[in-house]
């Protein structure tokens, strides 16, 4: 099975530089392991997006933030 990091690298490599900027993969360390997040700014709307591996789509960070319970 392909690792999360490698899957995100594949997605990052497929992103068009004419459509995206500031494309980065961030590593998060947790008590029980490591996680990765792909982030990029879409030039057409200047919003920051995160890639959802399960849904295989980009979602605006503002949308994801509203899903977090306070």
PDB file of C-alpha atoms in Angstrom, residues 1-63:
ATOM      1  CA  UNK A   1       0.000   0.000   0.000  1.00  0.00           C
ATOM      2  CA  UNK A   2       1.309   3.425  -0.931  1.00  0.00           C
ATOM      3  CA  UNK A   3       2.098   5.722   1.989  1.00  0.00           C
ATOM      4  CA  UNK A   4       0.124   8.888   2.660  1.00  0.00           C
ATOM      5  CA  UNK A   5       3.208  11.004   2.029  1.00  0.00           C
ATOM      6  CA  UNK A   6       3.846   9.357  -1.356  1.00  0.00           C
ATOM      7  CA  UNK A   7       0.201   9.774  -2.382  1.00  0.00           C
ATOM      8  CA  UNK A   8       0.387  13.483  -1.502  1.00  0.00           C
ATOM      9  CA  UNK A   9       3.664  13.834  -3.424  1.00  0.00           C
ATOM     10  CA  UNK A  10       1.930  12.365  -6.502  1.00  0.00           C
ATOM     11  CA  UNK A  11      -0.931  14.867  -6.150  1.00  0.00           C
ATOM     12  CA  UNK A  12       1.515  17.752  -5.636  1.00  0.00           C
ATOM     13  CA  UNK A  13       3.432  16.795  -8.782  1.00  0.00           C
ATOM     14  CA  UNK A  14       0.194  16.813 -10.802  1.00  0.00           C
ATOM     15  CA  UNK A  15      -0.779  20.335  -9.699  1.00  0.00           C
ATOM     16  CA  UNK A  16      -0.395  22.962 -12.426  1.00  0.00           C
ATOM     17  CA  UNK A  17       1.824  25.911 -11.446  1.00  0.00           C
ATOM     18  CA  UNK A  18      -0.455  28.161 -13.527  1.00  0.00           C
ATOM     19  CA  UNK A  19      -3.311  27.297 -11.133  1.00  0.00           C
ATOM     20  CA  UNK A  20      -1.544  26.919  -7.765  1.00  0.00           C
ATOM     21  CA  UNK A  21       1.139  28.612  -5.676  1.00  0.00           C
ATOM     22  CA  UNK A  22       2.755  27.965  -2.282  1.00  0.00           C
ATOM     23  CA  UNK A  23       2.252  24.223  -2.634  1.00  0.00           C
ATOM     24  CA  UNK A  24       3.631  22.441   0.424  1.00  0.00           C
ATOM     25  CA  UNK A  25       3.358  19.150   2.269  1.00  0.00           C
ATOM     26  CA  UNK A  26       3.420  19.622   6.031  1.00  0.00           C
ATOM     27  CA  UNK A  27       4.381  16.908   8.491  1.00  0.00           C
ATOM     28  CA  UNK A  28       2.530  16.721  11.814  1.00  0.00           C
ATOM     29  CA  UNK A  29       3.865  14.680  14.706  1.00  0.00           C
ATOM     30  CA  UNK A  30       1.424  13.117  17.123  1.00  0.00           C
ATOM     31  CA  UNK A  31       1.934  10.961  20.199  1.00  0.00           C
ATOM     32  CA  UNK A  32       1.023   7.870  18.169  1.00  0.00           C
ATOM     33  CA  UNK A  33       2.619   8.709  14.811  1.00  0.00           C
ATOM     34  CA  UNK A  34       3.070  11.162  11.970  1.00  0.00           C
ATOM     35  CA  UNK A  35       0.532  12.772   9.642  1.00  0.00           C
ATOM     36  CA  UNK A  36       0.875  14.750   6.415  1.00  0.00           C
ATOM     37  CA  UNK A  37      -1.181  17.559   4.871  1.00  0.00           C
ATOM     38  CA  UNK A  38      -0.969  19.004   1.348  1.00  0.00           C
ATOM     39  CA  UNK A  39      -1.715  22.736   1.240  1.00  0.00           C
ATOM     40  CA  UNK A  40      -1.801  25.132  -1.706  1.00  0.00           C
ATOM     41  CA  UNK A  41      -3.162  28.535  -2.703  1.00  0.00           C
ATOM     42  CA  UNK A  42      -5.476  28.501  -5.725  1.00  0.00           C
ATOM     43  CA  UNK A  43      -4.687  31.472  -7.952  1.00  0.00           C
ATOM     44  CA  UNK A  44      -8.235  31.887  -9.311  1.00  0.00           C
ATOM     45  CA  UNK A  45      -9.716  32.757  -5.899  1.00  0.00           C
ATOM     46  CA  UNK A  46      -6.591  33.263  -3.761  1.00  0.00           C
ATOM     47  CA  UNK A  47      -7.926  30.844  -1.112  1.00  0.00           C
ATOM     48  CA  UNK A  48      -5.777  28.285   0.693  1.00  0.00           C
ATOM     49  CA  UNK A  49      -6.870  24.687   0.094  1.00  0.00           C
ATOM     50  CA  UNK A  50      -6.069  21.377   1.750  1.00  0.00           C
ATOM     51  CA  UNK A  51      -6.183  18.083  -0.128  1.00  0.00           C
ATOM     52  CA  UNK A  52      -8.559  15.445   1.257  1.00  0.00           C
ATOM     53  CA  UNK A  53      -7.100  12.031   0.394  1.00  0.00           C
ATOM     54  CA  UNK A  54     -10.305  10.124   1.165  1.00  0.00           C
ATOM     55  CA  UNK A  55     -12.487  12.344  -1.042  1.00  0.00           C
ATOM     56  CA  UNK A  56      -9.641  12.907  -3.534  1.00  0.00           C
ATOM     57  CA  UNK A  57     -10.418  16.619  -3.765  1.00  0.00           C
ATOM     58  CA  UNK A  58      -9.224  19.986  -2.560  1.00  0.00           C
ATOM     59  CA  UNK A  59     -11.240  21.799   0.093  1.00  0.00           C
ATOM     60  CA  UNK A  60     -10.824  25.409   1.220  1.00  0.00           C
ATOM     61  CA  UNK A  61      -9.282  25.651   4.681  1.00  0.00           C
ATOM     62  CA  UNK A  62     -12.107  28.001   5.666  1.00  0.00           C
ATOM     63  CA  UNK A  63     -14.572  25.156   4.987  1.00  0.00           C
TER      64      UNK A  63
END
